[in-house]
Short mmCIF file of C-alpha atoms (C1' of nucleotides) in Angstrom, two decimals:
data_model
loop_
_atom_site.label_atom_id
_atom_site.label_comp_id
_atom_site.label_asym_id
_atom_site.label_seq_id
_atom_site.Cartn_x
_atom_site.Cartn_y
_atom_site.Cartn_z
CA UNK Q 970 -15.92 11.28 12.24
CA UNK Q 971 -18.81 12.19 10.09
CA UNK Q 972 -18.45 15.32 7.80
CA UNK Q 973 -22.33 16.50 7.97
CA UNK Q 974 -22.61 16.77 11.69
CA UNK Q 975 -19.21 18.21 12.31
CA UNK Q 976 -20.51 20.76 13.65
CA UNK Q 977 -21.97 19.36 16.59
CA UNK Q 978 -18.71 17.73 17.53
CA UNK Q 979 -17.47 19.19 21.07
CA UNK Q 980 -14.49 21.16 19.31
CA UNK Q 981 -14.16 24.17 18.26
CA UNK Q 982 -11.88 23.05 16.04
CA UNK Q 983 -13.84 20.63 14.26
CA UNK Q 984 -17.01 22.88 14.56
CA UNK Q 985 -14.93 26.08 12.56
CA UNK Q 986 -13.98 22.92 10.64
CA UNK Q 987 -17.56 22.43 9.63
CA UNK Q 988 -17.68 25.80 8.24
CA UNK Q 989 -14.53 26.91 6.01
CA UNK Q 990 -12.73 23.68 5.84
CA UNK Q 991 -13.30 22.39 2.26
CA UNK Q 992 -11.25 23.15 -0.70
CA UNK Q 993 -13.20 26.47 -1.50
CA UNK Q 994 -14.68 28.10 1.26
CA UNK Q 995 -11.87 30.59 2.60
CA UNK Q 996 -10.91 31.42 -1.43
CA UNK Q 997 -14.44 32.28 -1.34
CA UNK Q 998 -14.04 34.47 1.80
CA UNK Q 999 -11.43 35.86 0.34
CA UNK Q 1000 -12.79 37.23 -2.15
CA UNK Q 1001 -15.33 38.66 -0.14
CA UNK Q 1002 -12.85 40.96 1.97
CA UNK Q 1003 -11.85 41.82 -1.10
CA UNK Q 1004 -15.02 43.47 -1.59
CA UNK Q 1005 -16.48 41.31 -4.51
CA UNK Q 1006 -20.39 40.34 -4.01
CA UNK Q 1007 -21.83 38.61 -6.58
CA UNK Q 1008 -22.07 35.77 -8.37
CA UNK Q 1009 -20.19 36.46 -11.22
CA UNK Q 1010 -17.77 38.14 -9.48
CA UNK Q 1011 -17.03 35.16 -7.42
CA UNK Q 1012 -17.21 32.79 -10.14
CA UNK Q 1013 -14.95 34.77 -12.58
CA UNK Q 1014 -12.27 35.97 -10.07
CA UNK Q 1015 -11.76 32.09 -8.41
CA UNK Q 1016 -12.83 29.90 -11.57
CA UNK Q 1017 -14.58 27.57 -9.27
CA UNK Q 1018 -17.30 25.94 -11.25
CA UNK Q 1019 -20.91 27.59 -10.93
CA UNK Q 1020 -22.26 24.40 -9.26
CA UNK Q 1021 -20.01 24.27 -6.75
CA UNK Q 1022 -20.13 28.49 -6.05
CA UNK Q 1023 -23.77 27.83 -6.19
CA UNK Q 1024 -23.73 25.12 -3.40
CA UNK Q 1025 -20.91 26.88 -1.06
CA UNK Q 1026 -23.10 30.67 -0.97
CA UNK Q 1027 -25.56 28.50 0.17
CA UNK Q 1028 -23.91 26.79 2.63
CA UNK Q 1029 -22.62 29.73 3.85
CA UNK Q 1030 -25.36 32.30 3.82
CA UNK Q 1031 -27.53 29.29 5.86
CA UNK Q 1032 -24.30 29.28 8.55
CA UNK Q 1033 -25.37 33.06 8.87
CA UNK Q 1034 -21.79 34.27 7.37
CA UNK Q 1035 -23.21 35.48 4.41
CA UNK Q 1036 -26.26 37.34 3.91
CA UNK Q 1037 -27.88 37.40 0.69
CA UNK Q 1038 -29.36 40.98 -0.13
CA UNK Q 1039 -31.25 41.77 -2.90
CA UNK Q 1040 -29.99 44.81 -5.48
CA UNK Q 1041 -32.26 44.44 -7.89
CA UNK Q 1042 -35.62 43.89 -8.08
CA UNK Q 1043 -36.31 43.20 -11.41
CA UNK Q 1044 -34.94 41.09 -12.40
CA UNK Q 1045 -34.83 39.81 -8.72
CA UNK Q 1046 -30.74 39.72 -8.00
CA UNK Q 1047 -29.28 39.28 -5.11
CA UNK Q 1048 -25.85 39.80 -3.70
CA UNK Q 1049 -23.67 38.33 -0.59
CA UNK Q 1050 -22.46 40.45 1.85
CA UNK Q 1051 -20.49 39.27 5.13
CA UNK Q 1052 -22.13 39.39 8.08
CA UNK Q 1053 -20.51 40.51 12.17
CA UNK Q 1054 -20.30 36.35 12.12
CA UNK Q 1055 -18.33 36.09 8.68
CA UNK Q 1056 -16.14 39.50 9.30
CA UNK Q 1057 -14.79 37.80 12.58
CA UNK Q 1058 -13.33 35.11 10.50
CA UNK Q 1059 -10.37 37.56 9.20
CA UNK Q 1060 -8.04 36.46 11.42
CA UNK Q 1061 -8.21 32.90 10.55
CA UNK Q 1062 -7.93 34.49 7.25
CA UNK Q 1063 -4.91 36.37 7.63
CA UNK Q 1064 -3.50 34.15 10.12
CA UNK Q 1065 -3.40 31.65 6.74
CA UNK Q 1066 -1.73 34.34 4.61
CA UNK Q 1067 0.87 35.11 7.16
CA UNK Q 1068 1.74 31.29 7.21
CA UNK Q 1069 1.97 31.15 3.59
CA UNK Q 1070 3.91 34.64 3.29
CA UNK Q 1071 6.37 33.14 6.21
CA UNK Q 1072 6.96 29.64 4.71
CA UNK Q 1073 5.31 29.03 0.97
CA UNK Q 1074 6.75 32.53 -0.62
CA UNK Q 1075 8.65 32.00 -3.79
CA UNK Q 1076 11.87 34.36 -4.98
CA UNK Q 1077 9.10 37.03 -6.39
CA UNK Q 1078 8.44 38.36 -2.64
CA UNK Q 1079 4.67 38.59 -1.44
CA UNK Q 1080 1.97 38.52 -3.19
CA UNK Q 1081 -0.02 41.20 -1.75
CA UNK Q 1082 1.07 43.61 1.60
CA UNK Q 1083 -0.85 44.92 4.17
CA UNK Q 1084 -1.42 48.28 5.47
CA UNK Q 1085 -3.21 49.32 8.83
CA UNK Q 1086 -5.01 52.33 8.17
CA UNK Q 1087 -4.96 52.96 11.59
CA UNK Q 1088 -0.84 53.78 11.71
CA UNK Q 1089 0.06 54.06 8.43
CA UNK Q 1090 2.36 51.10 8.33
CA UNK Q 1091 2.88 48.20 6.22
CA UNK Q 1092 2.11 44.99 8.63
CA UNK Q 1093 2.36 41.26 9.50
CA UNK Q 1094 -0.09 39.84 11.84
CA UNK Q 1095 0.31 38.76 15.29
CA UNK Q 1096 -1.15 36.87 17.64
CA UNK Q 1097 -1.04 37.79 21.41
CA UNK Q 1098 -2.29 36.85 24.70
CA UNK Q 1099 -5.62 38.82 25.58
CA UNK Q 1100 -4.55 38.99 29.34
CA UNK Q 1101 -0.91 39.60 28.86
CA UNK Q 1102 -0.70 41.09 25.18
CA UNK Q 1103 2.88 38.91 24.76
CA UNK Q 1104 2.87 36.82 21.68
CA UNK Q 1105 1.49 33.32 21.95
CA UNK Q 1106 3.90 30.36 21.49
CA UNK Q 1107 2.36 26.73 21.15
CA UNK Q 1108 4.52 25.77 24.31
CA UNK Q 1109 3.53 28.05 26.33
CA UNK Q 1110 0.04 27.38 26.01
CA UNK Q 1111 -1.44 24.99 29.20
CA UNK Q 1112 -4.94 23.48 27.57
CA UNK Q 1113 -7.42 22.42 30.38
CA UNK Q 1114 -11.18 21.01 29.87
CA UNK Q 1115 -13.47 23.03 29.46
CA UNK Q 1116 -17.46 22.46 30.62
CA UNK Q 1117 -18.59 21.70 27.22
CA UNK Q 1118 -16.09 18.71 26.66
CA UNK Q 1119 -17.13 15.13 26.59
CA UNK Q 1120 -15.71 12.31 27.01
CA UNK Q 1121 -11.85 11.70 24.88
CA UNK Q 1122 -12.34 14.48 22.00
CA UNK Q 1123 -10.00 17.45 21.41
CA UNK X 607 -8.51 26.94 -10.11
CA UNK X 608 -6.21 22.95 -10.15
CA UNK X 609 -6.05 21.56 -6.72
CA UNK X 610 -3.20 20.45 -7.40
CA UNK X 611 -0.71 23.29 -8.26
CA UNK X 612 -3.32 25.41 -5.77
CA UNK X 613 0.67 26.02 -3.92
CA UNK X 614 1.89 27.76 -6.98
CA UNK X 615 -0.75 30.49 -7.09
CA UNK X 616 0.41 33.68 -6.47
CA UNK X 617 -1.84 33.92 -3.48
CA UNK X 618 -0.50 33.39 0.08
CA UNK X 619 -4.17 32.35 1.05
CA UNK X 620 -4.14 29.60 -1.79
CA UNK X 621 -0.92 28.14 -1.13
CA UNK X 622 -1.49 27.92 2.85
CA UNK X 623 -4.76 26.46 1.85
CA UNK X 624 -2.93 24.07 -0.72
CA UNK X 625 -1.29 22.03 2.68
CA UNK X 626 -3.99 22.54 5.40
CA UNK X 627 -6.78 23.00 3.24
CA UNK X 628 -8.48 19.96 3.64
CA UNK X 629 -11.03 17.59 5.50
CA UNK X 630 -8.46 16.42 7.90
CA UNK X 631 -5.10 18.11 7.84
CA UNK X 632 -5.75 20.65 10.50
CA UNK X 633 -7.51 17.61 13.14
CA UNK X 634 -4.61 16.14 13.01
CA UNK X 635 -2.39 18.80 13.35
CA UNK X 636 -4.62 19.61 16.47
CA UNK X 637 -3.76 16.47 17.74
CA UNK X 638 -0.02 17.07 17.28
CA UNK X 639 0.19 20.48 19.50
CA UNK X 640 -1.96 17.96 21.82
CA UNK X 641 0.87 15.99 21.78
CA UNK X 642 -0.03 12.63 20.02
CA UNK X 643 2.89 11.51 17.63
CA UNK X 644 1.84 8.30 16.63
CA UNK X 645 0.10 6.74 14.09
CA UNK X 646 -2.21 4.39 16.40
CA UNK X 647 -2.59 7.29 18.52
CA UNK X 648 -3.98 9.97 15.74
CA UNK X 649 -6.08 7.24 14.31
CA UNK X 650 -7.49 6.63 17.99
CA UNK X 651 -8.52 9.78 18.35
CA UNK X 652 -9.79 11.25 15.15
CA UNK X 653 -11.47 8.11 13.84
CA UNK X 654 -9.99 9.01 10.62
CA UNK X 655 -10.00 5.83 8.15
CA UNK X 656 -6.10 4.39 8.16
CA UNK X 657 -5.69 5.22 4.67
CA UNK X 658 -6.17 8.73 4.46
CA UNK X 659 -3.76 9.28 7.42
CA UNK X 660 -1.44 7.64 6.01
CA UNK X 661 -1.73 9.81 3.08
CA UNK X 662 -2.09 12.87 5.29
CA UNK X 663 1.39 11.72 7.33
CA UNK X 664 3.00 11.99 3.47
CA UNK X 665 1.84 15.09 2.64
CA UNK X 666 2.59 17.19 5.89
CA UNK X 667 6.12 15.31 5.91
CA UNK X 668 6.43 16.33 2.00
CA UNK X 669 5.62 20.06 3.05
CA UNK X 670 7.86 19.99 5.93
CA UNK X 671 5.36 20.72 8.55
CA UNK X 672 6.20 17.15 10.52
CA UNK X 673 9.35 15.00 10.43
CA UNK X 674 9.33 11.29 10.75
CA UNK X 675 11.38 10.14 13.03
CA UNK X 676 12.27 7.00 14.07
CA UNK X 677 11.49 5.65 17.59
CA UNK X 678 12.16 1.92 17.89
CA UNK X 679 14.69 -0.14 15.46
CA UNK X 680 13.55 -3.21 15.17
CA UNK X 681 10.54 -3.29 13.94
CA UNK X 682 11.70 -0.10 12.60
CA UNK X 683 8.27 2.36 13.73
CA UNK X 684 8.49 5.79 13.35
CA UNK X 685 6.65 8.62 15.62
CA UNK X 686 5.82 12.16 13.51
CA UNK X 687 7.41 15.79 15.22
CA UNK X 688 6.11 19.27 14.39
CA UNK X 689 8.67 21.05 12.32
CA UNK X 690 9.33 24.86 13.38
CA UNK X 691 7.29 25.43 10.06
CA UNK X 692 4.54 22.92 11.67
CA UNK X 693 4.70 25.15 14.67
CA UNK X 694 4.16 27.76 13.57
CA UNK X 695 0.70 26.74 11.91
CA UNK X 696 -0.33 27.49 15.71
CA UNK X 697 -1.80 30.64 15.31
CA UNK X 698 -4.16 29.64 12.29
CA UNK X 699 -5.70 26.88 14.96
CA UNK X 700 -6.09 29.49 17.27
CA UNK X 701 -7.89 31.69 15.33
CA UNK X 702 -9.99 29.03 14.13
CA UNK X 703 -10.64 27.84 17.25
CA UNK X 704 -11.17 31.02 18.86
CA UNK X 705 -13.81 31.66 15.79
CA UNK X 706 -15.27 27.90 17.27
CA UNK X 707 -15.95 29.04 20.72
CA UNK X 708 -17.46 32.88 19.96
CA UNK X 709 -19.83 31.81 17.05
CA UNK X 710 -20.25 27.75 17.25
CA UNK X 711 -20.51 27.27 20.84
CA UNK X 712 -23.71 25.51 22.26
CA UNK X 713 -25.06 25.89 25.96
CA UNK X 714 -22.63 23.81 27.95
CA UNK X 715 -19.40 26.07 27.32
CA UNK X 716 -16.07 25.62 25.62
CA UNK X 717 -14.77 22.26 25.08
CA UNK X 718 -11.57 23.81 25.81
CA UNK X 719 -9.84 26.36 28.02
CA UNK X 720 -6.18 27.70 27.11
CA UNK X 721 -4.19 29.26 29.92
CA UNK X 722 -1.30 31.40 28.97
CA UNK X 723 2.00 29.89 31.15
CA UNK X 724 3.33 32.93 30.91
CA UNK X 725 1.08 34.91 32.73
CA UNK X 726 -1.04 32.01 34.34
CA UNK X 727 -4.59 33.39 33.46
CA UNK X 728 -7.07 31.92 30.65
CA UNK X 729 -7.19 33.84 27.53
CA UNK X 730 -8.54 34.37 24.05
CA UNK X 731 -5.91 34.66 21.18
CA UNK X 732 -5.94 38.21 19.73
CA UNK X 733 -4.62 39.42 16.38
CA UNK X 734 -2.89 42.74 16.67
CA UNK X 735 -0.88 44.82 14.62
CA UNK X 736 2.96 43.86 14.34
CA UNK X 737 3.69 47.79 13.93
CA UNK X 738 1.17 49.22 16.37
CA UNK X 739 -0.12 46.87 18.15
CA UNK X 740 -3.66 47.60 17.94
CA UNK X 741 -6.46 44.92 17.21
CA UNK X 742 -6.94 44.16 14.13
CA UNK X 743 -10.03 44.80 11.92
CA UNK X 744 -10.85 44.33 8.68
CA UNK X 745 -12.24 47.30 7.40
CA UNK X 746 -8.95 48.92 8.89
CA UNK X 747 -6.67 47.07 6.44
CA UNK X 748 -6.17 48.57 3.30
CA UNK X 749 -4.12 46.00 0.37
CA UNK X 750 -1.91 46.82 -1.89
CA UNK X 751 -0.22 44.37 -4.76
CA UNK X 752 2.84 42.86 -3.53
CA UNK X 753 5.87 41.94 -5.89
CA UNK X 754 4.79 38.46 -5.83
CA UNK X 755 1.78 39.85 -7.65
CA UNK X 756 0.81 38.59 -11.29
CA UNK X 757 -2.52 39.33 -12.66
CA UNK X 758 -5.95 39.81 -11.50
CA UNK X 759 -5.62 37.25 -8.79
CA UNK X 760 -5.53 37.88 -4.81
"C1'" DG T 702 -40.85 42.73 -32.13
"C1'" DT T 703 -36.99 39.91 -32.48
"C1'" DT T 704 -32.29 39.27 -31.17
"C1'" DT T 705 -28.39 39.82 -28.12
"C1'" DG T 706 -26.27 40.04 -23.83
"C1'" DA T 707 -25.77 40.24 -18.69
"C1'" DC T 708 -26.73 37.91 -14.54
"C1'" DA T 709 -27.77 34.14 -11.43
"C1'" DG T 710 -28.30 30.21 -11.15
"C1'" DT T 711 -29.56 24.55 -12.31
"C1'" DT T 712 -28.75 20.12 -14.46
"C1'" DC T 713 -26.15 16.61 -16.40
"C1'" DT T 714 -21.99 13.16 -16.89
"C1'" DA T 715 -17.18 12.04 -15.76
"C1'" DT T 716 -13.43 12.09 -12.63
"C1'" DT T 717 -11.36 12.37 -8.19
"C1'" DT T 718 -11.64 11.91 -3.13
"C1'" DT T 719 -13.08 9.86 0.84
"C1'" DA T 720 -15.23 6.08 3.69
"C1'" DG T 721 -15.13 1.52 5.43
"C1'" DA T 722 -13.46 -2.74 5.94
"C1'" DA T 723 -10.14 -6.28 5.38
"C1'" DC T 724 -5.46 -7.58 4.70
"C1'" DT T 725 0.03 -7.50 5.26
"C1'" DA T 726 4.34 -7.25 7.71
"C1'" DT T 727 7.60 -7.13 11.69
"C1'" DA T 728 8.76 -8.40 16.13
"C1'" DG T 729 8.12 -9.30 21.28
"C1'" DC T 730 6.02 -12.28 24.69
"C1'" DC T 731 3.78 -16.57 26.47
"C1'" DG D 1290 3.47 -21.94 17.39
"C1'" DG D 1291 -0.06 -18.53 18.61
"C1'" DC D 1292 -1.35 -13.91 20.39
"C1'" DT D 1293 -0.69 -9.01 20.56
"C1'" DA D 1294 0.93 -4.28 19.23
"C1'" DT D 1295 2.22 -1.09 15.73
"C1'" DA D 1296 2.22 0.86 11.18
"C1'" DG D 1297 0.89 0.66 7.44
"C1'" DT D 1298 -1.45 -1.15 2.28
"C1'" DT D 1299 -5.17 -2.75 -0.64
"C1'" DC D 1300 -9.66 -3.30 -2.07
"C1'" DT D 1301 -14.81 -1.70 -3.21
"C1'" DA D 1302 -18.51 1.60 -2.47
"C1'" DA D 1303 -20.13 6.13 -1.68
"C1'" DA D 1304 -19.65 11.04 -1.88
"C1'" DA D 1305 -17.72 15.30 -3.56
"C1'" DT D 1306 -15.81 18.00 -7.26
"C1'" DA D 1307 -14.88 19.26 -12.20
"C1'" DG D 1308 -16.52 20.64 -16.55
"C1'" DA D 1309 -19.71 21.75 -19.68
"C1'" DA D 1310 -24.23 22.78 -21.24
"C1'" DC D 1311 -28.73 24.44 -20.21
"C1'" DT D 1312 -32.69 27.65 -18.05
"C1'" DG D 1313 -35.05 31.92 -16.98
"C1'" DT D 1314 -35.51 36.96 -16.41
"C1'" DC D 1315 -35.15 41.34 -18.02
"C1'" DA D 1316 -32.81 45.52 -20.58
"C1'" DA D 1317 -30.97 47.43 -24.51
"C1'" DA D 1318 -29.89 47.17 -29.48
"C1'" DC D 1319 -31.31 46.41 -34.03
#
DNA sequence: GTTTGACAGTTCTATTTTAGAACTATAGCC
DNA sequence: GGCTATAGTTCTAAAATAGAACTGTCAAAC
């Protein structure tokens, strides 16, 4: 499998792959749900090296994720905001941090909790059917082909 | 940020990262809830060089997402089983996949279709609210530090 | 009017990871 | 004894990442 045309593979898996699956690209996500949205921001809060934070805004703003908005026009700076595209990726996002709350914690308790504004309460996420609204369990989960599969690929 | 104590942070996102946060972990953990168990069979179907699986198969069997269990004695060949911890990775694929289809799809469809046993229709994985059960947004979450919390990080 | 500092990058070398191919080892079958 | 299947290991080359230093613009301080 070749990493630069990952995208184009027929998976949407692999394709989502393409987008957020290197070492940085979620942290940097992250931090943008976080509300942080510029470069120094980024680069301070994840100590990824500026090269790399350099390479990986670009790589995301040109996926349409991020959009890059000027604040300032002189000197001309700019500053990444998430687009409808890059907000939809939250539940990957919190479907990670669940995982990780669930089976990585350590004796200190969570890291950081969640509340939904919309009831008040502290939460965990969950993932449900959209037809039924039960919970999804791997096993109950039929997979069929779908019209854009070819050939043998997941 | 060291790649290599990334599953120390005190950052769920980091430490889920820190085991599936990588070119290839999640393909072949695709391929597991797809049922393939074997060695030949992942490296069949990924196209993923022998080496790095093999190094993969370590790692997820270090973190405890697959077991290795044997499956013939002599030669001694082993076959590798999601753990309930492996398992329950599920609902980061989802999402990920789900992200796939909505913002990565190209004109012939989904490579994939998902029907729900349960209720026998195709669906989309939703994330809801474990106290409410409403859909989940982002801008509806509001994050507090946890007790897990140390410093400036997320 | 020169210096300092903030911000947003770019450029360079060194190290680590990954890719690609070939090789090893065990055992069944002909 | 030779062929095949399975599950790896070992090697070199290519690519990605880490780490540090450098560039350019402008505002404010001296």
């Amino acid at each position: 499998m070749k990493w630069d045309t990952l995208d184009e593979e027929p998976c949407s898996l692999s394709r989502t792959i393409a987008v957020v699956g290197d070492r940085w690209t979620l942290l940097i996500l992250r931090e943008c749900f976080l509300r942080v949205r510029r470069f120094e921001g980024f680069q301070s809060s994840l100590q990824i090296t500026r090269h790399l934070l350099s390479e990986r805004l670009k790589k995301l703003v040109r996926f349409g994720i991020l959009r890059r908005a000027p604040y300032s026009e002189a000197p001309k700076r700019y500053e990444y905001i998430l687009t409808q595209k890059g907000l939809d990726l939250y539940p990957i996002i919190m479907a990670m941090v669940h995982w990780g709350d669930t089976h990585m914690g350590d004796e200190r308790g969570r890291p950081l909790l969640h509340e939904h504004k919309t009831c008040g309460k502290l939460f965990d996420p969950v993932m449900v059917c959209s037809e039924c609204g039960e919970r999804l369990h791997a096993k109950q989960v039929h997979v069929h082909a779908g019209p854009g599969r070819r050939q043998a690929v997941g």
